[in-house]
PDB file of C-alpha atoms in Angstrom:
ATOM      1  CA  MET U   1     -23.306  -2.380   7.933  1.00 37.00           C
ATOM      2  CA  HIS U   2     -26.468  -1.784   5.830  1.00 40.00           C
ATOM      3  CA  MET U   3     -25.939   2.053   5.777  1.00 37.00           C
ATOM      4  CA  ARG U   4     -22.380   1.483   4.461  1.00 37.00           C
ATOM      5  CA  THR U   5     -23.637  -0.686   1.726  1.00 39.00           C
ATOM      6  CA  ALA U   6     -26.359   1.631   0.580  1.00 39.00           C
ATOM      7  CA  GLY U   7     -23.915   4.649   0.695  1.00 43.00           C
ATOM      8  CA  ALA U   8     -21.725   2.585  -1.679  1.00 43.00           C
ATOM      9  CA  VAL U   9     -24.572   2.015  -3.903  1.00 40.00           C
ATOM     10  CA  LEU U  10     -25.386   5.566  -3.923  1.00 40.00           C
ATOM     11  CA  ALA U  11     -21.661   6.628  -4.736  1.00 40.00           C
ATOM     12  CA  THR U  12     -21.633   4.370  -7.655  1.00 42.00           C
ATOM     13  CA  GLY U  13     -24.695   5.957  -9.058  1.00 42.00           C
ATOM     14  CA  ALA U  14     -23.438   9.435  -8.556  1.00 41.00           C
ATOM     15  CA  MET U  15     -20.500   8.309 -10.704  1.00 42.00           C
ATOM     16  CA  ALA U  16     -22.771   7.337 -13.505  1.00 38.00           C
ATOM     17  CA  LEU U  17     -23.800  11.233 -13.704  1.00 39.00           C
ATOM     18  CA  GLY U  18     -20.280  12.193 -13.653  1.00 43.00           C
ATOM     19  CA  LEU U  19     -17.446  12.128 -11.497  1.00 43.00           C
ATOM     20  CA  ALA U  20     -16.934  15.326  -9.534  1.00 42.00           C
ATOM     21  CA  ALA U  21     -13.260  16.259  -9.748  1.00 41.00           C
ATOM     22  CA  CYS U  22     -11.309  17.672  -7.015  1.00 43.00           C
ATOM     23  CA  GLY U  23     -10.161  21.368  -7.594  1.00 40.00           C
ATOM     24  CA  GLY U  24     -13.335  22.025 -10.240  1.00 43.00           C
ATOM     25  CA  GLY U  25     -14.911  20.661 -13.255  1.00 58.00           C
ATOM     26  CA  SER U  26     -16.781  17.555 -13.978  1.00 83.00           C
ATOM     27  CA  TYR U  27     -15.434  14.208 -15.969  1.00 91.00           C
ATOM     28  CA  ALA U  28     -16.946  11.075 -16.618  1.00 94.00           C
ATOM     29  CA  ASN U  29     -13.810   9.570 -14.969  1.00 96.00           C
ATOM     30  CA  VAL U  30     -10.184   9.819 -13.599  1.00 97.00           C
ATOM     31  CA  ALA U  31      -8.336   9.187 -16.755  1.00 97.00           C
ATOM     32  CA  GLU U  32     -10.670  11.735 -18.685  1.00 97.00           C
ATOM     33  CA  LYS U  33      -9.812  14.207 -15.980  1.00 97.00           C
ATOM     34  CA  VAL U  34      -6.145  13.725 -16.260  1.00 97.00           C
ATOM     35  CA  LYS U  35      -6.090  14.157 -19.884  1.00 95.00           C
ATOM     36  CA  ASP U  36      -8.240  17.153 -19.940  1.00 95.00           C
ATOM     37  CA  ALA U  37      -7.611  19.153 -17.087  1.00 95.00           C
ATOM     38  CA  LYS U  38      -3.911  18.017 -16.605  1.00 96.00           C
ATOM     39  CA  GLU U  39      -4.407  17.826 -12.783  1.00 97.00           C
ATOM     40  CA  ILE U  40      -5.182  14.788 -10.404  1.00 98.00           C
ATOM     41  CA  THR U  41      -5.077  14.312  -6.492  1.00 98.00           C
ATOM     42  CA  VAL U  42      -3.209  11.200  -5.515  1.00 98.00           C
ATOM     43  CA  GLY U  43      -3.265   9.521  -1.931  1.00 98.00           C
ATOM     44  CA  THR U  44      -0.167   8.324  -0.358  1.00 98.00           C
ATOM     45  CA  LYS U  45       1.302   7.032   2.758  1.00 96.00           C
ATOM     46  CA  TRP U  46       3.433  10.056   4.250  1.00 96.00           C
ATOM     47  CA  ASP U  47       5.143   8.069   7.220  1.00 94.00           C
ATOM     48  CA  GLN U  48       6.377   4.816   5.464  1.00 94.00           C
ATOM     49  CA  PRO U  49      10.279   5.038   4.533  1.00 95.00           C
ATOM     50  CA  SER U  50      11.179   4.286   0.945  1.00 96.00           C
ATOM     51  CA  LEU U  51       7.582   4.274   0.050  1.00 97.00           C
ATOM     52  CA  GLY U  52       5.871   7.207   0.869  1.00 97.00           C
ATOM     53  CA  LEU U  53       7.530   9.728   3.415  1.00 96.00           C
ATOM     54  CA  LYS U  54       6.674  13.460   3.730  1.00 96.00           C
ATOM     55  CA  LYS U  55       9.715  15.474   5.288  1.00 91.00           C
ATOM     56  CA  GLY U  56       9.006  19.126   6.168  1.00 86.00           C
ATOM     57  CA  GLY U  57       7.046  21.108   3.657  1.00 86.00           C
ATOM     58  CA  GLY U  58       8.098  19.064   0.299  1.00 93.00           C
ATOM     59  CA  ASP U  59       6.073  16.679  -1.514  1.00 96.00           C
ATOM     60  CA  PRO U  60       6.118  12.738  -0.121  1.00 97.00           C
ATOM     61  CA  GLU U  61       8.822  10.918  -1.573  1.00 97.00           C
ATOM     62  CA  GLY U  62       9.430   7.035  -2.250  1.00 97.00           C
ATOM     63  CA  PHE U  63       8.589   4.146  -4.448  1.00 98.00           C
ATOM     64  CA  ASP U  64       4.668   4.285  -4.210  1.00 98.00           C
ATOM     65  CA  VAL U  65       5.225   8.037  -5.136  1.00 98.00           C
ATOM     66  CA  ASP U  66       7.347   7.557  -8.115  1.00 98.00           C
ATOM     67  CA  VAL U  67       4.921   4.844  -9.332  1.00 98.00           C
ATOM     68  CA  ALA U  68       2.167   7.234  -9.031  1.00 98.00           C
ATOM     69  CA  LYS U  69       4.027   9.889 -10.982  1.00 98.00           C
ATOM     70  CA  ALA U  70       4.959   7.576 -13.720  1.00 98.00           C
ATOM     71  CA  VAL U  71       1.135   5.955 -14.121  1.00 98.00           C
ATOM     72  CA  VAL U  72      -0.309   9.633 -14.339  1.00 98.00           C
ATOM     73  CA  LYS U  73       2.089  10.643 -17.063  1.00 97.00           C
ATOM     74  CA  GLU U  74       1.233   7.634 -18.756  1.00 97.00           C
ATOM     75  CA  LEU U  75      -2.447   8.189 -18.508  1.00 98.00           C
ATOM     76  CA  ALA U  76      -1.652  11.869 -19.923  1.00 97.00           C
ATOM     77  CA  GLY U  77       0.149  10.457 -22.682  1.00 96.00           C
ATOM     78  CA  GLY U  78       3.400  11.810 -21.641  1.00 95.00           C
ATOM     79  CA  GLN U  79       2.573  15.191 -20.916  1.00 95.00           C
ATOM     80  CA  GLU U  80       3.398  16.810 -17.528  1.00 94.00           C
ATOM     81  CA  VAL U  81       0.228  16.641 -15.079  1.00 97.00           C
ATOM     82  CA  LYS U  82      -0.295  18.898 -11.574  1.00 98.00           C
ATOM     83  CA  ILE U  83      -0.336  16.398  -8.645  1.00 98.00           C
ATOM     84  CA  THR U  84      -1.971  17.387  -5.497  1.00 98.00           C
ATOM     85  CA  TRP U  85      -0.719  15.023  -2.679  1.00 98.00           C
ATOM     86  CA  LYS U  86      -2.760  13.780   0.094  1.00 98.00           C
ATOM     87  CA  GLU U  87      -1.999  11.895   3.235  1.00 97.00           C
ATOM     88  CA  SER U  88      -3.898   8.805   2.988  1.00 96.00           C
ATOM     89  CA  PRO U  89      -3.641   6.380   6.116  1.00 93.00           C
ATOM     90  CA  SER U  90      -4.783   2.877   6.176  1.00 91.00           C
ATOM     91  CA  SER U  91      -7.700   3.433   8.185  1.00 90.00           C
ATOM     92  CA  ASN U  92      -9.276   6.317   5.835  1.00 93.00           C
ATOM     93  CA  ARG U  93      -8.315   4.859   2.392  1.00 96.00           C
ATOM     94  CA  GLU U  94     -11.782   3.796   1.316  1.00 96.00           C
ATOM     95  CA  ALA U  95     -13.693   6.768   2.691  1.00 97.00           C
ATOM     96  CA  LEU U  96     -11.102   9.128   0.871  1.00 97.00           C
ATOM     97  CA  LEU U  97     -12.067   7.339  -2.570  1.00 97.00           C
ATOM     98  CA  ALA U  98     -15.521   7.270  -2.110  1.00 96.00           C
ATOM     99  CA  ASN U  99     -15.990  10.881  -1.041  1.00 96.00           C
ATOM    100  CA  GLY U 100     -13.706  12.556  -3.633  1.00 95.00           C
ATOM    101  CA  THR U 101     -10.906  13.791  -1.435  1.00 97.00           C
ATOM    102  CA  VAL U 102      -8.447  11.673  -3.783  1.00 98.00           C
ATOM    103  CA  ASP U 103      -8.905  10.421  -7.191  1.00 98.00           C
ATOM    104  CA  MET U 104      -6.576   7.663  -6.811  1.00 98.00           C
ATOM    105  CA  ILE U 105      -4.737   5.919  -4.058  1.00 98.00           C
ATOM    106  CA  VAL U 106      -1.178   4.531  -4.371  1.00 98.00           C
ATOM    107  CA  ALA U 107      -0.062   3.748  -0.920  1.00 97.00           C
ATOM    108  CA  THR U 108       0.729  -0.067  -0.177  1.00 95.00           C
ATOM    109  CA  TYR U 109      -2.692  -0.842  -0.970  1.00 95.00           C
ATOM    110  CA  SER U 110      -3.394  -4.666  -1.096  1.00 93.00           C
ATOM    111  CA  ILE U 111      -5.985  -5.955  -3.372  1.00 94.00           C
ATOM    112  CA  THR U 112      -8.231  -8.149  -1.172  1.00 90.00           C
ATOM    113  CA  ASP U 113     -11.839  -9.489  -1.428  1.00 89.00           C
ATOM    114  CA  ALA U 114     -12.943  -7.555   1.387  1.00 89.00           C
ATOM    115  CA  ARG U 115     -12.189  -4.318   0.014  1.00 93.00           C
ATOM    116  CA  LYS U 116     -13.182  -4.945  -3.546  1.00 94.00           C
ATOM    117  CA  PRO U 117     -16.872  -4.294  -2.703  1.00 95.00           C
ATOM    118  CA  LYS U 118     -15.828  -0.757  -1.994  1.00 96.00           C
ATOM    119  CA  VAL U 119     -12.892   0.066  -4.233  1.00 97.00           C
ATOM    120  CA  THR U 120     -11.957  -0.604  -8.211  1.00 97.00           C
ATOM    121  CA  PHE U 121      -8.399  -1.738  -8.209  1.00 98.00           C
ATOM    122  CA  ALA U 122      -6.204  -1.701 -10.840  1.00 98.00           C
ATOM    123  CA  GLY U 123      -2.901  -3.657 -10.988  1.00 97.00           C
ATOM    124  CA  PRO U 124      -1.235  -5.039  -9.015  1.00 98.00           C
ATOM    125  CA  TYR U 125       1.783  -3.108 -10.074  1.00 98.00           C
ATOM    126  CA  VAL U 126       3.938  -5.124  -7.961  1.00 98.00           C
ATOM    127  CA  ILE U 127       3.588  -8.194  -5.064  1.00 96.00           C
ATOM    128  CA  ALA U 128       4.949  -7.853  -1.715  1.00 95.00           C
ATOM    129  CA  HIS U 129       5.312 -10.447   0.785  1.00 95.00           C
ATOM    130  CA  GLN U 130       4.755 -10.354   4.523  1.00 96.00           C
ATOM    131  CA  ASP U 131       7.475 -10.835   6.809  1.00 96.00           C
ATOM    132  CA  THR U 132       8.567  -9.869  10.415  1.00 96.00           C
ATOM    133  CA  MET U 133      10.960  -7.421  12.011  1.00 95.00           C
ATOM    134  CA  VAL U 134      12.486  -7.630  15.460  1.00 96.00           C
ATOM    135  CA  ARG U 135      15.067  -5.801  17.393  1.00 96.00           C
ATOM    136  CA  ALA U 136      18.757  -6.428  16.274  1.00 93.00           C
ATOM    137  CA  ASP U 137      19.273  -8.198  19.683  1.00 93.00           C
ATOM    138  CA  ALA U 138      16.175 -10.785  19.485  1.00 94.00           C
ATOM    139  CA  SER U 139      17.058 -14.356  19.842  1.00 93.00           C
ATOM    140  CA  ASP U 140      13.773 -16.178  20.202  1.00 96.00           C
ATOM    141  CA  ILE U 141      12.068 -15.070  17.096  1.00 97.00           C
ATOM    142  CA  ALA U 142      13.777 -16.511  14.055  1.00 95.00           C
ATOM    143  CA  LYS U 143      10.515 -17.420  11.862  1.00 96.00           C
ATOM    144  CA  ALA U 144       7.013 -16.213  11.609  1.00 96.00           C
ATOM    145  CA  THR U 145       5.855 -19.181  13.542  1.00 97.00           C
ATOM    146  CA  ASP U 146       7.612 -17.985  16.685  1.00 97.00           C
ATOM    147  CA  LEU U 147       5.051 -15.165  16.702  1.00 98.00           C
ATOM    148  CA  LYS U 148       2.855 -17.601  19.131  1.00 97.00           C
ATOM    149  CA  ASP U 149       2.160 -15.755  22.478  1.00 97.00           C
ATOM    150  CA  LYS U 150       4.376 -12.464  21.279  1.00 98.00           C
ATOM    151  CA  ARG U 151       3.237  -9.225  21.037  1.00 98.00           C
ATOM    152  CA  ILE U 152       2.857  -8.031  17.662  1.00 98.00           C
ATOM    153  CA  CYS U 153       1.459  -4.570  16.287  1.00 97.00           C
ATOM    154  CA  GLN U 154      -2.015  -4.107  15.373  1.00 97.00           C
ATOM    155  CA  ALA U 155      -1.913  -1.256  13.028  1.00 95.00           C
ATOM    156  CA  GLN U 156      -5.132   0.603  12.464  1.00 93.00           C
ATOM    157  CA  GLY U 157      -6.861   0.054   9.103  1.00 88.00           C
ATOM    158  CA  SER U 158      -4.269  -2.725   8.198  1.00 90.00           C
ATOM    159  CA  ASN U 159      -5.117  -6.435   7.766  1.00 89.00           C
ATOM    160  CA  SER U 160      -1.489  -7.802   8.321  1.00 94.00           C
ATOM    161  CA  TYR U 161      -1.960  -8.859  11.777  1.00 95.00           C
ATOM    162  CA  LYS U 162      -4.786 -11.324  10.580  1.00 94.00           C
ATOM    163  CA  ARG U 163      -2.350 -13.150   8.574  1.00 94.00           C
ATOM    164  CA  ILE U 164      -0.599 -14.152  11.846  1.00 97.00           C
ATOM    165  CA  THR U 165      -3.781 -14.583  14.353  1.00 97.00           C
ATOM    166  CA  ASP U 166      -6.549 -15.711  11.932  1.00 95.00           C
ATOM    167  CA  PRO U 167      -7.119 -19.108   9.882  1.00 93.00           C
ATOM    168  CA  PRO U 168      -7.682 -18.682   6.174  1.00 87.00           C
ATOM    169  CA  PRO U 169      -9.040 -17.511   4.009  1.00 80.00           C
ATOM    170  CA  ASP U 170      -8.334 -14.320   5.793  1.00 77.00           C
ATOM    171  CA  GLY U 171      -5.519 -15.543   7.644  1.00 88.00           C
ATOM    172  CA  LYS U 172      -2.711 -17.616   7.464  1.00 92.00           C
ATOM    173  CA  LEU U 173      -0.986 -18.841  10.320  1.00 95.00           C
ATOM    174  CA  ASP U 174      -3.630 -18.914  13.174  1.00 96.00           C
ATOM    175  CA  LEU U 175      -1.487 -18.282  15.977  1.00 97.00           C
ATOM    176  CA  ASP U 176      -2.584 -16.888  19.483  1.00 96.00           C
ATOM    177  CA  ALA U 177      -0.305 -13.797  19.272  1.00 97.00           C
ATOM    178  CA  LYS U 178      -1.039 -10.717  21.478  1.00 97.00           C
ATOM    179  CA  LEU U 179      -2.182  -7.537  19.923  1.00 98.00           C
ATOM    180  CA  VAL U 180      -0.950  -3.910  20.474  1.00 98.00           C
ATOM    181  CA  GLY U 181      -2.599  -1.309  18.940  1.00 97.00           C
ATOM    182  CA  ALA U 182      -1.117   1.609  16.833  1.00 97.00           C
ATOM    183  CA  SER U 183      -2.467   4.357  14.722  1.00 94.00           C
ATOM    184  CA  ASN U 184      -0.065   3.479  11.712  1.00 93.00           C
ATOM    185  CA  TYR U 185       3.309   1.535  11.311  1.00 94.00           C
ATOM    186  CA  SER U 186       5.656   4.276  12.271  1.00 94.00           C
ATOM    187  CA  GLU U 187       4.037   3.920  15.649  1.00 96.00           C
ATOM    188  CA  CYS U 188       4.488   0.225  15.547  1.00 97.00           C
ATOM    189  CA  VAL U 189       8.015   0.824  14.703  1.00 97.00           C
ATOM    190  CA  GLN U 190       8.303   3.393  18.056  1.00 96.00           C
ATOM    191  CA  LYS U 191       6.648   0.638  20.130  1.00 98.00           C
ATOM    192  CA  LEU U 192       8.982  -1.888  19.099  1.00 98.00           C
ATOM    193  CA  SER U 193      11.882   0.517  19.954  1.00 96.00           C
ATOM    194  CA  GLY U 194      10.821   1.114  22.946  1.00 96.00           C
ATOM    195  CA  GLY U 195      10.210  -2.446  24.207  1.00 96.00           C
ATOM    196  CA  ASN U 196       6.364  -2.664  24.174  1.00 97.00           C
ATOM    197  CA  LEU U 197       6.365  -4.950  21.206  1.00 97.00           C
ATOM    198  CA  ASP U 198       8.132  -8.132  20.231  1.00 98.00           C
ATOM    199  CA  ALA U 199       7.755  -7.817  16.896  1.00 98.00           C
ATOM    200  CA  VAL U 200       6.335  -5.751  13.650  1.00 97.00           C
ATOM    201  CA  THR U 201       4.906  -8.075  11.110  1.00 97.00           C
ATOM    202  CA  THR U 202       3.624  -6.693   7.525  1.00 96.00           C
ATOM    203  CA  ASP U 203       4.693  -6.173   4.136  1.00 94.00           C
ATOM    204  CA  ASN U 204       8.358  -6.633   3.576  1.00 95.00           C
ATOM    205  CA  PHE U 205       8.958  -3.470   1.330  1.00 95.00           C
ATOM    206  CA  ILE U 206       7.311  -1.302   4.738  1.00 95.00           C
ATOM    207  CA  LEU U 207      10.041  -3.136   6.675  1.00 95.00           C
ATOM    208  CA  ALA U 208      12.566  -2.771   4.495  1.00 93.00           C
ATOM    209  CA  GLY U 209      12.099   0.921   4.556  1.00 93.00           C
ATOM    210  CA  PHE U 210      12.027   1.415   7.969  1.00 94.00           C
ATOM    211  CA  ALA U 211      14.972  -1.424   8.805  1.00 91.00           C
ATOM    212  CA  ALA U 212      17.351   0.747   6.473  1.00 89.00           C
ATOM    213  CA  GLN U 213      16.834   4.095   8.633  1.00 89.00           C
ATOM    214  CA  GLU U 214      18.417   2.156  11.762  1.00 88.00           C
ATOM    215  CA  PRO U 215      19.980  -1.003   9.907  1.00 86.00           C
ATOM    216  CA  THR U 216      21.998  -1.860  13.542  1.00 90.00           C
ATOM    217  CA  LYS U 217      18.671  -1.468  15.474  1.00 93.00           C
ATOM    218  CA  TYR U 218      16.517  -3.816  13.642  1.00 93.00           C
ATOM    219  CA  LYS U 219      16.521  -7.069  11.604  1.00 92.00           C
ATOM    220  CA  VAL U 220      13.900  -8.431   9.027  1.00 93.00           C
ATOM    221  CA  LEU U 221      13.515 -12.158   9.525  1.00 93.00           C
ATOM    222  CA  ASN U 222      13.382 -13.068   5.543  1.00 92.00           C
ATOM    223  CA  ASP U 223      10.727 -15.367   6.182  1.00 94.00           C
ATOM    224  CA  PRO U 224       7.873 -14.398   3.817  1.00 94.00           C
ATOM    225  CA  PHE U 225       4.465 -16.348   4.021  1.00 93.00           C
ATOM    226  CA  THR U 226       1.811 -14.228   2.132  1.00 92.00           C
ATOM    227  CA  ASP U 227       1.545 -12.757  -1.089  1.00 92.00           C
ATOM    228  CA  GLU U 228       0.194  -9.206  -1.066  1.00 93.00           C
ATOM    229  CA  LYS U 229      -0.808  -7.675  -4.441  1.00 95.00           C
ATOM    230  CA  TYR U 230      -0.200  -3.841  -4.370  1.00 97.00           C
ATOM    231  CA  GLY U 231      -3.020  -2.185  -6.131  1.00 98.00           C
ATOM    232  CA  ILE U 232      -4.013   1.386  -7.262  1.00 98.00           C
ATOM    233  CA  GLY U 233      -7.287   2.433  -5.726  1.00 98.00           C
ATOM    234  CA  LEU U 234      -9.630   4.016  -7.469  1.00 98.00           C
ATOM    235  CA  LYS U 235     -13.536   5.020  -6.776  1.00 97.00           C
ATOM    236  CA  LYS U 236     -15.899   2.111  -7.072  1.00 97.00           C
ATOM    237  CA  GLY U 237     -17.043   1.738 -10.498  1.00 96.00           C
ATOM    238  CA  ASP U 238     -14.383   3.764 -12.311  1.00 97.00           C
ATOM    239  CA  LYS U 239     -13.787   0.805 -14.709  1.00 97.00           C
ATOM    240  CA  THR U 240     -12.402   3.027 -17.825  1.00 97.00           C
ATOM    241  CA  THR U 241      -9.466   4.453 -15.557  1.00 98.00           C
ATOM    242  CA  CYS U 242      -8.669   1.249 -14.491  1.00 98.00           C
ATOM    243  CA  GLU U 243      -8.249  -0.253 -17.604  1.00 98.00           C
ATOM    244  CA  ALA U 244      -6.227   2.813 -18.718  1.00 98.00           C
ATOM    245  CA  VAL U 245      -4.098   2.080 -15.420  1.00 98.00           C
ATOM    246  CA  ASN U 246      -3.641  -1.561 -16.047  1.00 98.00           C
ATOM    247  CA  LYS U 247      -2.257  -0.578 -19.510  1.00 97.00           C
ATOM    248  CA  ALA U 248       0.208   2.079 -18.129  1.00 98.00           C
ATOM    249  CA  VAL U 249       1.574  -0.351 -15.540  1.00 98.00           C
ATOM    250  CA  THR U 250       2.081  -2.933 -18.169  1.00 97.00           C
ATOM    251  CA  THR U 251       4.089  -0.185 -20.092  1.00 98.00           C
ATOM    252  CA  LEU U 252       6.062   0.872 -16.898  1.00 98.00           C
ATOM    253  CA  TRP U 253       7.170  -3.192 -16.706  1.00 98.00           C
ATOM    254  CA  GLN U 254       7.969  -3.277 -20.488  1.00 98.00           C
ATOM    255  CA  ASN U 255      10.122  -0.190 -20.725  1.00 98.00           C
ATOM    256  CA  GLY U 256      11.822  -1.071 -17.384  1.00 98.00           C
ATOM    257  CA  THR U 257      10.565   1.981 -15.264  1.00 98.00           C
ATOM    258  CA  MET U 258       9.315  -0.528 -12.703  1.00 98.00           C
ATOM    259  CA  THR U 259      12.597  -2.129 -12.441  1.00 97.00           C
ATOM    260  CA  GLN U 260      14.618   0.869 -11.996  1.00 98.00           C
ATOM    261  CA  LEU U 261      12.481   2.436  -9.305  1.00 98.00           C
ATOM    262  CA  LEU U 262      12.588  -1.060  -7.218  1.00 97.00           C
ATOM    263  CA  GLN U 263      16.446  -0.799  -7.393  1.00 95.00           C
ATOM    264  CA  LYS U 264      16.140   2.860  -6.458  1.00 96.00           C
ATOM    265  CA  TRP U 265      14.313   2.338  -3.200  1.00 95.00           C
ATOM    266  CA  PHE U 266      14.844  -1.093  -2.338  1.00 93.00           C
ATOM    267  CA  GLY U 267      18.133  -2.291  -4.039  1.00 89.00           C
ATOM    268  CA  LYS U 268      20.210  -1.809  -1.013  1.00 84.00           C
ATOM    269  CA  THR U 269      18.300  -3.795   1.373  1.00 84.00           C
ATOM    270  CA  GLN U 270      20.134  -6.920   2.191  1.00 75.00           C
ATOM    271  CA  GLY U 271      18.175 -10.017   1.803  1.00 73.00           C
ATOM    272  CA  LEU U 272      15.361  -8.614  -0.024  1.00 84.00           C
ATOM    273  CA  GLU U 273      14.403 -10.429  -3.455  1.00 84.00           C
ATOM    274  CA  LEU U 274      12.974  -8.013  -5.810  1.00 91.00           C
ATOM    275  CA  PRO U 275      10.184  -8.934  -8.491  1.00 92.00           C
ATOM    276  CA  THR U 276      11.537  -9.030 -11.750  1.00 92.00           C
ATOM    277  CA  ALA U 277       8.635  -9.327 -14.039  1.00 94.00           C
ATOM    278  CA  ALA U 278       4.876  -7.720 -14.005  1.00 95.00           C
ATOM    279  CA  PRO U 279       2.214  -9.369 -11.921  1.00 96.00           C
ATOM    280  CA  PRO U 280      -1.054 -10.651 -13.769  1.00 95.00           C
ATOM    281  CA  ALA U 281      -3.700  -7.969 -13.464  1.00 93.00           C
ATOM    282  CA  GLU U 282      -6.735  -8.722 -11.474  1.00 91.00           C
ATOM    283  CA  GLY U 283      -8.892  -7.275 -14.063  1.00 88.00           C
ATOM    284  CA  CYS U 284     -11.567  -4.458 -13.509  1.00 93.00           C
ATOM    285  CA  ALA U 285     -14.771  -5.855 -12.737  1.00 70.00           C
TER     286      ALA U 285
END
């Protein structure tokens, strides 16, 4: 733990001397890189339908991908920017930012107090709510509190399971559920399909994307019990870019872009109530 803390301090100090940009060059911050070099490396999920899903050799597609494109274009003053996409699994997001592999991450990245010492978060750009998905024929789980003694997924790098099993402030329900490990939520859904899990519980947008792929196979309980503030992750200390991204997010809500993107990717999901206004910014301290 002490070694990680020291590494974070060194990384922050290095930023003060100049941020090494992916692909060459040196810039004081990511916002400057976008304006001057017209390029950026963005981390997204590649395995989450409707949020960030990569098919074949093309670019990833989904709500988070489109949000990233819109934010980057705002940062560039409306000019086109070359975006290199990097897969950013939940377990690797902090490391990818700290070592400069990516310039920003837009990947269902909930803003939490535990993550703030390692990451500078812009946003949130939208607020999701944790919910629960079960097999369509499940009759013994109708609400989140029914997960007591049930098998739920523990996706690597995700905090969602803690909302079920831990007490506040990190948790929510403090239930004795049985944890089944998985590398990501795609594997969680596979295990749910195979009968190795009773439920997958995480953000409703994530669940909606998977449920939409096989609507007769799964059902989302529509029993939300948390607020998950999706932020845009930046290297710790990049306050200038954070403030610029917050302005971009405000503009995208004001001009209707965010509403259009939510409708595009989630408008057909039954029972999913979509946000209609921009969430308050967290601040870039």
